[in-house]
Amino acid sequence: MLLDSSVAHSLEELSLAWQVDGDCRATKKTQKPCPGQSSTSWAFLQDPCSSLGNCFWVVDPAPFLSLCVQDPCGTWELQPACTLVATYIHLCAHSFVSLASPPQCAP
């Protein structure tokens, strides 16, 4: 969600919109996005057996999945997925759907 309440079309647009003054500056990604859907993102945000499934009909997971898929492949794939899952859980809570964080994302 951007400052004007519109939906960001990319992770870059989202991060630039919320950028703060000071030492924080936009940097260019050196890795390319994954060529297909992330299996981690799919498991959290689309799999009918997902622990988040009780909220799929309340808060559309598609925008979160599209942002998750844009993140780079590699061993750190779980961290961006868990960040988006935390945001999704927060929005579900605002709609009175209580969800627990998946065990893979527990601190």
PDB file of N, CA and C in Angstrom:
ATOM      1  N   MET A   1       0.853  -1.168   0.000  1.00  0.00           N
ATOM      2  CA  MET A   1       0.000   0.000   0.000  1.00  0.00           C
ATOM      3  C   MET A   1       0.903   1.237   0.000  1.00  0.00           C
ATOM      4  N   LEU A   2       0.609   2.172  -0.894  1.00  0.00           N
ATOM      5  CA  LEU A   2       1.376   3.405  -0.981  1.00  0.00           C
ATOM      6  C   LEU A   2       0.751   4.484  -0.106  1.00  0.00           C
ATOM      7  N   LEU A   3       1.441   5.600   0.017  1.00  0.00           N
ATOM      8  CA  LEU A   3       0.967   6.688   0.861  1.00  0.00           C
ATOM      9  C   LEU A   3      -0.415   7.194   0.449  1.00  0.00           C
ATOM     10  N   ASP A   4      -0.722   7.138  -0.846  1.00  0.00           N
ATOM     11  CA  ASP A   4      -2.019   7.618  -1.331  1.00  0.00           C
ATOM     12  C   ASP A   4      -3.090   6.522  -1.321  1.00  0.00           C
ATOM     13  N   SER A   5      -2.818   5.417  -0.641  1.00  0.00           N
ATOM     14  CA  SER A   5      -3.717   4.261  -0.499  1.00  0.00           C
ATOM     15  C   SER A   5      -3.878   3.438  -1.768  1.00  0.00           C
ATOM     16  N   SER A   6      -3.061   3.677  -2.780  1.00  0.00           N
ATOM     17  CA  SER A   6      -3.073   2.819  -3.963  1.00  0.00           C
ATOM     18  C   SER A   6      -2.126   1.643  -3.708  1.00  0.00           C
ATOM     19  N   VAL A   7      -2.214   0.623  -4.567  1.00  0.00           N
ATOM     20  CA  VAL A   7      -1.387  -0.571  -4.416  1.00  0.00           C
ATOM     21  C   VAL A   7      -0.139  -0.442  -5.284  1.00  0.00           C
ATOM     22  N   ALA A   8       1.010  -0.745  -4.711  1.00  0.00           N
ATOM     23  CA  ALA A   8       2.268  -0.707  -5.457  1.00  0.00           C
ATOM     24  C   ALA A   8       2.267  -1.788  -6.522  1.00  0.00           C
ATOM     25  N   HIS A   9       2.855  -1.482  -7.665  1.00  0.00           N
ATOM     26  CA  HIS A   9       2.943  -2.454  -8.757  1.00  0.00           C
ATOM     27  C   HIS A   9       4.218  -3.274  -8.698  1.00  0.00           C
ATOM     28  N   SER A  10       5.164  -2.855  -7.867  1.00  0.00           N
ATOM     29  CA  SER A  10       6.407  -3.608  -7.730  1.00  0.00           C
ATOM     30  C   SER A  10       7.005  -3.366  -6.355  1.00  0.00           C
ATOM     31  N   LEU A  11       7.906  -4.239  -5.971  1.00  0.00           N
ATOM     32  CA  LEU A  11       8.606  -4.100  -4.699  1.00  0.00           C
ATOM     33  C   LEU A  11       9.434  -2.818  -4.696  1.00  0.00           C
ATOM     34  N   GLU A  12      10.021  -2.474  -5.832  1.00  0.00           N
ATOM     35  CA  GLU A  12      10.823  -1.251  -5.935  1.00  0.00           C
ATOM     36  C   GLU A  12       9.945  -0.011  -5.720  1.00  0.00           C
ATOM     37  N   GLU A  13       8.771   0.026  -6.355  1.00  0.00           N
ATOM     38  CA  GLU A  13       7.862   1.155  -6.181  1.00  0.00           C
ATOM     39  C   GLU A  13       7.454   1.296  -4.713  1.00  0.00           C
ATOM     40  N   LEU A  14       7.178   0.177  -4.056  1.00  0.00           N
ATOM     41  CA  LEU A  14       6.794   0.192  -2.650  1.00  0.00           C
ATOM     42  C   LEU A  14       7.918   0.737  -1.777  1.00  0.00           C
ATOM     43  N   SER A  15       9.131   0.247  -1.980  1.00  0.00           N
ATOM     44  CA  SER A  15      10.251   0.679  -1.141  1.00  0.00           C
ATOM     45  C   SER A  15      10.602   2.141  -1.388  1.00  0.00           C
ATOM     46  N   LEU A  16      10.506   2.604  -2.631  1.00  0.00           N
ATOM     47  CA  LEU A  16      10.796   4.006  -2.921  1.00  0.00           C
ATOM     48  C   LEU A  16       9.746   4.934  -2.317  1.00  0.00           C
ATOM     49  N   ALA A  17       8.500   4.500  -2.311  1.00  0.00           N
ATOM     50  CA  ALA A  17       7.426   5.322  -1.769  1.00  0.00           C
ATOM     51  C   ALA A  17       7.580   5.532  -0.264  1.00  0.00           C
ATOM     52  N   TRP A  18       8.136   4.556   0.426  1.00  0.00           N
ATOM     53  CA  TRP A  18       8.269   4.645   1.880  1.00  0.00           C
ATOM     54  C   TRP A  18       9.699   4.989   2.312  1.00  0.00           C
ATOM     55  N   GLN A  19      10.529   5.398   1.364  1.00  0.00           N
ATOM     56  CA  GLN A  19      11.914   5.739   1.665  1.00  0.00           C
ATOM     57  C   GLN A  19      11.958   6.961   2.575  1.00  0.00           C
ATOM     58  N   VAL A  20      12.883   6.953   3.519  1.00  0.00           N
ATOM     59  CA  VAL A  20      13.034   8.065   4.453  1.00  0.00           C
ATOM     60  C   VAL A  20      14.273   8.870   4.102  1.00  0.00           C
ATOM     61  N   ASP A  21      14.330  10.109   4.596  1.00  0.00           N
ATOM     62  CA  ASP A  21      15.510  10.941   4.378  1.00  0.00           C
ATOM     63  C   ASP A  21      16.676  10.432   5.219  1.00  0.00           C
ATOM     64  N   GLY A  22      17.852  10.897   4.890  1.00  0.00           N
ATOM     65  CA  GLY A  22      19.025  10.529   5.674  1.00  0.00           C
ATOM     66  C   GLY A  22      19.928   9.587   4.898  1.00  0.00           C
ATOM     67  N   ASP A  23      20.458   8.594   5.619  1.00  0.00           N
ATOM     68  CA  ASP A  23      21.423   7.679   5.027  1.00  0.00           C
ATOM     69  C   ASP A  23      20.778   6.579   4.197  1.00  0.00           C
ATOM     70  N   CYS A  24      19.466   6.431   4.261  1.00  0.00           N
ATOM     71  CA  CYS A  24      18.776   5.388   3.489  1.00  0.00           C
ATOM     72  C   CYS A  24      18.637   5.828   2.048  1.00  0.00           C
ATOM     73  N   ARG A  25      19.161   5.056   1.143  1.00  0.00           N
ATOM     74  CA  ARG A  25      19.064   5.391  -0.268  1.00  0.00           C
ATOM     75  C   ARG A  25      18.709   4.132  -1.046  1.00  0.00           C
ATOM     76  N   ALA A  26      18.046   4.326  -2.152  1.00  0.00           N
ATOM     77  CA  ALA A  26      17.696   3.197  -3.016  1.00  0.00           C
ATOM     78  C   ALA A  26      18.969   2.615  -3.610  1.00  0.00           C
ATOM     79  N   THR A  27      19.022   1.309  -3.685  1.00  0.00           N
ATOM     80  CA  THR A  27      20.145   0.629  -4.323  1.00  0.00           C
ATOM     81  C   THR A  27      19.601  -0.270  -5.412  1.00  0.00           C
ATOM     82  N   LYS A  28      20.434  -0.536  -6.394  1.00  0.00           N
ATOM     83  CA  LYS A  28      20.014  -1.409  -7.483  1.00  0.00           C
ATOM     84  C   LYS A  28      20.218  -2.856  -7.092  1.00  0.00           C
ATOM     85  N   LYS A  29      19.258  -3.695  -7.478  1.00  0.00           N
ATOM     86  CA  LYS A  29      19.390  -5.126  -7.230  1.00  0.00           C
ATOM     87  C   LYS A  29      20.449  -5.697  -8.161  1.00  0.00           C
ATOM     88  N   THR A  30      21.265  -6.585  -7.626  1.00  0.00           N
ATOM     89  CA  THR A  30      22.258  -7.227  -8.460  1.00  0.00           C
ATOM     90  C   THR A  30      21.773  -8.591  -8.929  1.00  0.00           C
ATOM     91  N   GLN A  31      20.733  -9.116  -8.280  1.00  0.00           N
ATOM     92  CA  GLN A  31      20.187 -10.405  -8.664  1.00  0.00           C
ATOM     93  C   GLN A  31      18.907 -10.203  -9.459  1.00  0.00           C
ATOM     94  N   LYS A  32      18.669 -11.128 -10.373  1.00  0.00           N
ATOM     95  CA  LYS A  32      17.440 -11.083 -11.151  1.00  0.00           C
ATOM     96  C   LYS A  32      16.345 -11.847 -10.426  1.00  0.00           C
ATOM     97  N   PRO A  33      15.065 -11.470 -10.667  1.00  0.00           N
ATOM     98  CA  PRO A  33      13.972 -12.194 -10.030  1.00  0.00           C
ATOM     99  C   PRO A  33      13.939 -13.652 -10.457  1.00  0.00           C
ATOM    100  N   CYS A  34      13.314 -14.472  -9.634  1.00  0.00           N
ATOM    101  CA  CYS A  34      13.151 -15.880  -9.969  1.00  0.00           C
ATOM    102  C   CYS A  34      12.325 -16.006 -11.247  1.00  0.00           C
ATOM    103  N   PRO A  35      12.653 -16.948 -12.116  1.00  0.00           N
ATOM    104  CA  PRO A  35      11.916 -17.082 -13.364  1.00  0.00           C
ATOM    105  C   PRO A  35      10.514 -17.647 -13.192  1.00  0.00           C
ATOM    106  N   GLY A  36      10.205 -18.230 -12.064  1.00  0.00           N
ATOM    107  CA  GLY A  36       8.878 -18.806 -11.855  1.00  0.00           C
ATOM    108  C   GLY A  36       8.387 -18.491 -10.464  1.00  0.00           C
ATOM    109  N   GLN A  37       7.316 -19.136 -10.087  1.00  0.00           N
ATOM    110  CA  GLN A  37       6.773 -18.908  -8.757  1.00  0.00           C
ATOM    111  C   GLN A  37       7.658 -19.527  -7.695  1.00  0.00           C
ATOM    112  N   SER A  38       7.851 -18.801  -6.626  1.00  0.00           N
ATOM    113  CA  SER A  38       8.595 -19.310  -5.487  1.00  0.00           C
ATOM    114  C   SER A  38       7.764 -20.376  -4.793  1.00  0.00           C
ATOM    115  N   SER A  39       8.365 -21.522  -4.537  1.00  0.00           N
ATOM    116  CA  SER A  39       7.623 -22.588  -3.866  1.00  0.00           C
ATOM    117  C   SER A  39       7.274 -22.187  -2.432  1.00  0.00           C
ATOM    118  N   THR A  40       8.134 -21.404  -1.791  1.00  0.00           N
ATOM    119  CA  THR A  40       7.861 -20.939  -0.435  1.00  0.00           C
ATOM    120  C   THR A  40       6.663 -19.994  -0.430  1.00  0.00           C
ATOM    121  N   SER A  41       6.662 -19.035  -1.332  1.00  0.00           N
ATOM    122  CA  SER A  41       5.551 -18.091  -1.428  1.00  0.00           C
ATOM    123  C   SER A  41       4.259 -18.825  -1.748  1.00  0.00           C
ATOM    124  N   TRP A  42       4.320 -19.752  -2.674  1.00  0.00           N
ATOM    125  CA  TRP A  42       3.121 -20.505  -3.057  1.00  0.00           C
ATOM    126  C   TRP A  42       2.580 -21.268  -1.855  1.00  0.00           C
ATOM    127  N   ALA A  43       3.464 -21.910  -1.100  1.00  0.00           N
ATOM    128  CA  ALA A  43       3.034 -22.696   0.068  1.00  0.00           C
ATOM    129  C   ALA A  43       2.329 -21.823   1.101  1.00  0.00           C
ATOM    130  N   PHE A  44       2.815 -20.615   1.309  1.00  0.00           N
ATOM    131  CA  PHE A  44       2.213 -19.718   2.295  1.00  0.00           C
ATOM    132  C   PHE A  44       0.940 -19.052   1.793  1.00  0.00           C
ATOM    133  N   LEU A  45       0.950 -18.579   0.545  1.00  0.00           N
ATOM    134  CA  LEU A  45      -0.080 -17.659   0.085  1.00  0.00           C
ATOM    135  C   LEU A  45      -1.049 -18.207  -0.958  1.00  0.00           C
ATOM    136  N   GLN A  46      -0.902 -19.484  -1.335  1.00  0.00           N
ATOM    137  CA  GLN A  46      -1.805 -20.014  -2.345  1.00  0.00           C
ATOM    138  C   GLN A  46      -2.227 -21.454  -2.095  1.00  0.00           C
ATOM    139  N   ASP A  47      -1.421 -22.211  -1.436  1.00  0.00           N
ATOM    140  CA  ASP A  47      -1.730 -23.618  -1.172  1.00  0.00           C
ATOM    141  C   ASP A  47      -2.997 -23.719  -0.330  1.00  0.00           C
ATOM    142  N   PRO A  48      -3.981 -24.507  -0.767  1.00  0.00           N
ATOM    143  CA  PRO A  48      -5.221 -24.656   0.006  1.00  0.00           C
ATOM    144  C   PRO A  48      -4.990 -25.187   1.426  1.00  0.00           C
ATOM    145  N   CYS A  49      -3.878 -25.865   1.653  1.00  0.00           N
ATOM    146  CA  CYS A  49      -3.571 -26.406   2.979  1.00  0.00           C
ATOM    147  C   CYS A  49      -2.755 -25.435   3.841  1.00  0.00           C
ATOM    148  N   SER A  50      -2.491 -24.231   3.340  1.00  0.00           N
ATOM    149  CA  SER A  50      -1.706 -23.248   4.077  1.00  0.00           C
ATOM    150  C   SER A  50      -2.387 -22.880   5.392  1.00  0.00           C
ATOM    151  N   SER A  51      -1.584 -22.607   6.406  1.00  0.00           N
ATOM    152  CA  SER A  51      -2.137 -22.162   7.690  1.00  0.00           C
ATOM    153  C   SER A  51      -2.770 -20.785   7.578  1.00  0.00           C
ATOM    154  N   LEU A  52      -2.534 -20.080   6.478  1.00  0.00           N
ATOM    155  CA  LEU A  52      -3.126 -18.767   6.247  1.00  0.00           C
ATOM    156  C   LEU A  52      -4.439 -18.858   5.474  1.00  0.00           C
ATOM    157  N   GLY A  53      -4.815 -20.062   5.064  1.00  0.00           N
ATOM    158  CA  GLY A  53      -5.972 -20.285   4.202  1.00  0.00           C
ATOM    159  C   GLY A  53      -7.287 -19.751   4.737  1.00  0.00           C
ATOM    160  N   ASN A  54      -7.445 -19.662   6.054  1.00  0.00           N
ATOM    161  CA  ASN A  54      -8.694 -19.152   6.616  1.00  0.00           C
ATOM    162  C   ASN A  54      -8.951 -17.692   6.260  1.00  0.00           C
ATOM    163  N   CYS A  55      -7.922 -16.992   5.795  1.00  0.00           N
ATOM    164  CA  CYS A  55      -8.077 -15.576   5.473  1.00  0.00           C
ATOM    165  C   CYS A  55      -8.097 -15.323   3.960  1.00  0.00           C
ATOM    166  N   PHE A  56      -7.855 -16.331   3.149  1.00  0.00           N
ATOM    167  CA  PHE A  56      -7.786 -16.127   1.698  1.00  0.00           C
ATOM    168  C   PHE A  56      -9.052 -15.495   1.142  1.00  0.00           C
ATOM    169  N   TRP A  57     -10.201 -15.819   1.715  1.00  0.00           N
ATOM    170  CA  TRP A  57     -11.462 -15.271   1.210  1.00  0.00           C
ATOM    171  C   TRP A  57     -11.745 -13.874   1.756  1.00  0.00           C
ATOM    172  N   VAL A  58     -10.961 -13.444   2.768  1.00  0.00           N
ATOM    173  CA  VAL A  58     -11.152 -12.115   3.366  1.00  0.00           C
ATOM    174  C   VAL A  58     -10.156 -11.106   2.791  1.00  0.00           C
ATOM    175  N   VAL A  59      -8.878 -11.485   2.777  1.00  0.00           N
ATOM    176  CA  VAL A  59      -7.816 -10.627   2.237  1.00  0.00           C
ATOM    177  C   VAL A  59      -7.182 -11.380   1.070  1.00  0.00           C
ATOM    178  N   ASP A  60      -7.253 -10.786  -0.113  1.00  0.00           N
ATOM    179  CA  ASP A  60      -6.715 -11.418  -1.324  1.00  0.00           C
ATOM    180  C   ASP A  60      -5.199 -11.581  -1.208  1.00  0.00           C
ATOM    181  N   PRO A  61      -4.684 -12.818  -1.275  1.00  0.00           N
ATOM    182  CA  PRO A  61      -3.244 -13.026  -1.162  1.00  0.00           C
ATOM    183  C   PRO A  61      -2.480 -12.749  -2.462  1.00  0.00           C
ATOM    184  N   ALA A  62      -3.184 -12.540  -3.576  1.00  0.00           N
ATOM    185  CA  ALA A  62      -2.521 -12.375  -4.883  1.00  0.00           C
ATOM    186  C   ALA A  62      -1.498 -11.235  -4.912  1.00  0.00           C
ATOM    187  N   PRO A  63      -1.799 -10.036  -4.390  1.00  0.00           N
ATOM    188  CA  PRO A  63      -0.777  -8.983  -4.425  1.00  0.00           C
ATOM    189  C   PRO A  63       0.479  -9.334  -3.622  1.00  0.00           C
ATOM    190  N   PHE A  64       0.301 -10.045  -2.518  1.00  0.00           N
ATOM    191  CA  PHE A  64       1.443 -10.463  -1.706  1.00  0.00           C
ATOM    192  C   PHE A  64       2.273 -11.505  -2.443  1.00  0.00           C
ATOM    193  N   LEU A  65       1.600 -12.433  -3.095  1.00  0.00           N
ATOM    194  CA  LEU A  65       2.291 -13.469  -3.860  1.00  0.00           C
ATOM    195  C   LEU A  65       3.090 -12.851  -4.999  1.00  0.00           C
ATOM    196  N   SER A  66       2.513 -11.873  -5.679  1.00  0.00           N
ATOM    197  CA  SER A  66       3.235 -11.262  -6.812  1.00  0.00           C
ATOM    198  C   SER A  66       4.477 -10.519  -6.328  1.00  0.00           C
ATOM    199  N   LEU A  67       4.417  -9.884  -5.158  1.00  0.00           N
ATOM    200  CA  LEU A  67       5.613  -9.225  -4.614  1.00  0.00           C
ATOM    201  C   LEU A  67       6.637 -10.244  -4.160  1.00  0.00           C
ATOM    202  N   CYS A  68       6.185 -11.321  -3.575  1.00  0.00           N
ATOM    203  CA  CYS A  68       7.089 -12.363  -3.091  1.00  0.00           C
ATOM    204  C   CYS A  68       7.842 -13.008  -4.251  1.00  0.00           C
ATOM    205  N   VAL A  69       7.156 -13.231  -5.348  1.00  0.00           N
ATOM    206  CA  VAL A  69       7.771 -13.869  -6.514  1.00  0.00           C
ATOM    207  C   VAL A  69       8.847 -12.974  -7.122  1.00  0.00           C
ATOM    208  N   GLN A  70       8.741 -11.650  -6.937  1.00  0.00           N
ATOM    209  CA  GLN A  70       9.729 -10.731  -7.509  1.00  0.00           C
ATOM    210  C   GLN A  70      11.041 -10.730  -6.748  1.00  0.00           C
ATOM    211  N   ASP A  71      11.059 -11.267  -5.538  1.00  0.00           N
ATOM    212  CA  ASP A  71      12.299 -11.285  -4.769  1.00  0.00           C
ATOM    213  C   ASP A  71      13.282 -12.295  -5.359  1.00  0.00           C
ATOM    214  N   PRO A  72      14.575 -12.068  -5.150  1.00  0.00           N
ATOM    215  CA  PRO A  72      15.582 -12.927  -5.760  1.00  0.00           C
ATOM    216  C   PRO A  72      15.548 -14.363  -5.234  1.00  0.00           C
ATOM    217  N   CYS A  73      16.013 -15.261  -6.080  1.00  0.00           N
ATOM    218  CA  CYS A  73      16.118 -16.667  -5.689  1.00  0.00           C
ATOM    219  C   CYS A  73      17.325 -16.828  -4.765  1.00  0.00           C
ATOM    220  N   GLY A  74      17.398 -17.952  -4.137  1.00  0.00           N
ATOM    221  CA  GLY A  74      18.577 -18.227  -3.334  1.00  0.00           C
ATOM    222  C   GLY A  74      18.231 -18.726  -1.952  1.00  0.00           C
ATOM    223  N   THR A  75      19.250 -18.801  -1.123  1.00  0.00           N
ATOM    224  CA  THR A  75      19.083 -19.375   0.204  1.00  0.00           C
ATOM    225  C   THR A  75      18.302 -18.461   1.139  1.00  0.00           C
ATOM    226  N   TRP A  76      18.162 -17.180   0.806  1.00  0.00           N
ATOM    227  CA  TRP A  76      17.442 -16.241   1.665  1.00  0.00           C
ATOM    228  C   TRP A  76      15.994 -16.066   1.228  1.00  0.00           C
ATOM    229  N   GLU A  77      15.479 -16.955   0.410  1.00  0.00           N
ATOM    230  CA  GLU A  77      14.116 -16.863  -0.103  1.00  0.00           C
ATOM    231  C   GLU A  77      13.080 -16.812   1.022  1.00  0.00           C
ATOM    232  N   LEU A  78      13.316 -17.483   2.129  1.00  0.00           N
ATOM    233  CA  LEU A  78      12.354 -17.547   3.222  1.00  0.00           C
ATOM    234  C   LEU A  78      12.153 -16.188   3.898  1.00  0.00           C
ATOM    235  N   GLN A  79      13.201 -15.393   4.040  1.00  0.00           N
ATOM    236  CA  GLN A  79      13.098 -14.114   4.762  1.00  0.00           C
ATOM    237  C   GLN A  79      12.119 -13.159   4.087  1.00  0.00           C
ATOM    238  N   PRO A  80      12.209 -12.872   2.782  1.00  0.00           N
ATOM    239  CA  PRO A  80      11.223 -11.967   2.190  1.00  0.00           C
ATOM    240  C   PRO A  80       9.810 -12.542   2.227  1.00  0.00           C
ATOM    241  N   ALA A  81       9.680 -13.841   2.074  1.00  0.00           N
ATOM    242  CA  ALA A  81       8.356 -14.473   2.133  1.00  0.00           C
ATOM    243  C   ALA A  81       7.758 -14.290   3.518  1.00  0.00           C
ATOM    244  N   CYS A  82       8.557 -14.461   4.561  1.00  0.00           N
ATOM    245  CA  CYS A  82       8.063 -14.317   5.930  1.00  0.00           C
ATOM    246  C   CYS A  82       7.697 -12.866   6.242  1.00  0.00           C
ATOM    247  N   THR A  83       8.412 -11.920   5.669  1.00  0.00           N
ATOM    248  CA  THR A  83       8.073 -10.512   5.855  1.00  0.00           C
ATOM    249  C   THR A  83       6.699 -10.216   5.267  1.00  0.00           C
ATOM    250  N   LEU A  84       6.447 -10.714   4.070  1.00  0.00           N
ATOM    251  CA  LEU A  84       5.134 -10.513   3.445  1.00  0.00           C
ATOM    252  C   LEU A  84       4.043 -11.263   4.190  1.00  0.00           C
ATOM    253  N   VAL A  85       4.349 -12.441   4.692  1.00  0.00           N
ATOM    254  CA  VAL A  85       3.375 -13.217   5.466  1.00  0.00           C
ATOM    255  C   VAL A  85       2.992 -12.441   6.730  1.00  0.00           C
ATOM    256  N   ALA A  86       3.967 -11.818   7.393  1.00  0.00           N
ATOM    257  CA  ALA A  86       3.680 -11.036   8.594  1.00  0.00           C
ATOM    258  C   ALA A  86       2.727  -9.882   8.267  1.00  0.00           C
ATOM    259  N   THR A  87       2.930  -9.239   7.143  1.00  0.00           N
ATOM    260  CA  THR A  87       2.042  -8.152   6.716  1.00  0.00           C
ATOM    261  C   THR A  87       0.656  -8.689   6.414  1.00  0.00           C
ATOM    262  N   TYR A  88       0.601  -9.827   5.740  1.00  0.00           N
ATOM    263  CA  TYR A  88      -0.682 -10.449   5.409  1.00  0.00           C
ATOM    264  C   TYR A  88      -1.456 -10.805   6.694  1.00  0.00           C
ATOM    265  N   ILE A  89      -0.769 -11.378   7.666  1.00  0.00           N
ATOM    266  CA  ILE A  89      -1.393 -11.744   8.944  1.00  0.00           C
ATOM    267  C   ILE A  89      -1.926 -10.491   9.642  1.00  0.00           C
ATOM    268  N   HIS A  90      -1.175  -9.400   9.574  1.00  0.00           N
ATOM    269  CA  HIS A  90      -1.602  -8.142  10.179  1.00  0.00           C
ATOM    270  C   HIS A  90      -2.898  -7.641   9.538  1.00  0.00           C
ATOM    271  N   LEU A  91      -2.983  -7.672   8.206  1.00  0.00           N
ATOM    272  CA  LEU A  91      -4.201  -7.242   7.517  1.00  0.00           C
ATOM    273  C   LEU A  91      -5.376  -8.161   7.836  1.00  0.00           C
ATOM    274  N   CYS A  92      -5.118  -9.439   7.955  1.00  0.00           N
ATOM    275  CA  CYS A  92      -6.179 -10.377   8.318  1.00  0.00           C
ATOM    276  C   CYS A  92      -6.706 -10.063   9.714  1.00  0.00           C
ATOM    277  N   ALA A  93      -5.809  -9.726  10.628  1.00  0.00           N
ATOM    278  CA  ALA A  93      -6.225  -9.384  11.995  1.00  0.00           C
ATOM    279  C   ALA A  93      -7.139  -8.159  11.992  1.00  0.00           C
ATOM    280  N   HIS A  94      -6.869  -7.200  11.106  1.00  0.00           N
ATOM    281  CA  HIS A  94      -7.736  -6.028  10.989  1.00  0.00           C
ATOM    282  C   HIS A  94      -9.122  -6.403  10.484  1.00  0.00           C
ATOM    283  N   SER A  95      -9.215  -7.531   9.809  1.00  0.00           N
ATOM    284  CA  SER A  95     -10.510  -8.032   9.323  1.00  0.00           C
ATOM    285  C   SER A  95     -11.069  -9.087  10.274  1.00  0.00           C
ATOM    286  N   PHE A  96     -10.520  -9.155  11.475  1.00  0.00           N
ATOM    287  CA  PHE A  96     -10.982 -10.054  12.535  1.00  0.00           C
ATOM    288  C   PHE A  96     -10.770 -11.532  12.211  1.00  0.00           C
ATOM    289  N   VAL A  97      -9.722 -11.841  11.451  1.00  0.00           N
ATOM    290  CA  VAL A  97      -9.325 -13.224  11.202  1.00  0.00           C
ATOM    291  C   VAL A  97      -7.960 -13.403  11.860  1.00  0.00           C
ATOM    292  N   SER A  98      -7.931 -14.151  12.939  1.00  0.00           N
ATOM    293  CA  SER A  98      -6.715 -14.368  13.693  1.00  0.00           C
ATOM    294  C   SER A  98      -5.928 -15.537  13.111  1.00  0.00           C
ATOM    295  N   LEU A  99      -4.666 -15.284  12.799  1.00  0.00           N
ATOM    296  CA  LEU A  99      -3.798 -16.322  12.231  1.00  0.00           C
ATOM    297  C   LEU A  99      -2.491 -16.373  13.005  1.00  0.00           C
ATOM    298  N   ALA A 100      -1.912 -17.545  13.090  1.00  0.00           N
ATOM    299  CA  ALA A 100      -0.570 -17.690  13.664  1.00  0.00           C
ATOM    300  C   ALA A 100       0.445 -17.667  12.541  1.00  0.00           C
ATOM    301  N   SER A 101       1.616 -17.204  12.844  1.00  0.00           N
ATOM    302  CA  SER A 101       2.706 -17.197  11.864  1.00  0.00           C
ATOM    303  C   SER A 101       3.116 -18.647  11.576  1.00  0.00           C
ATOM    304  N   PRO A 102       3.407 -18.972  10.330  1.00  0.00           N
ATOM    305  CA  PRO A 102       3.864 -20.338  10.025  1.00  0.00           C
ATOM    306  C   PRO A 102       5.118 -20.672  10.818  1.00  0.00           C
ATOM    307  N   PRO A 103       5.292 -21.923  11.208  1.00  0.00           N
ATOM    308  CA  PRO A 103       6.462 -22.303  12.010  1.00  0.00           C
ATOM    309  C   PRO A 103       7.796 -21.936  11.342  1.00  0.00           C
ATOM    310  N   GLN A 104       7.827 -21.953  10.005  1.00  0.00           N
ATOM    311  CA  GLN A 104       9.069 -21.610   9.291  1.00  0.00           C
ATOM    312  C   GLN A 104       9.458 -20.158   9.512  1.00  0.00           C
ATOM    313  N   CYS A 105       8.508 -19.310   9.887  1.00  0.00           N
ATOM    314  CA  CYS A 105       8.769 -17.884  10.071  1.00  0.00           C
ATOM    315  C   CYS A 105       8.911 -17.486  11.530  1.00  0.00           C
ATOM    316  N   ALA A 106       8.776 -18.438  12.431  1.00  0.00           N
ATOM    317  CA  ALA A 106       8.884 -18.133  13.853  1.00  0.00           C
ATOM    318  C   ALA A 106      10.311 -17.709  14.175  1.00  0.00           C
ATOM    319  N   PRO A 107      10.447 -16.687  15.045  1.00  0.00           N
ATOM    320  CA  PRO A 107      11.805 -16.202  15.389  1.00  0.00           C
ATOM    321  C   PRO A 107      12.606 -17.194  16.174  1.00  0.00           C
TER     322      PRO A 107
END
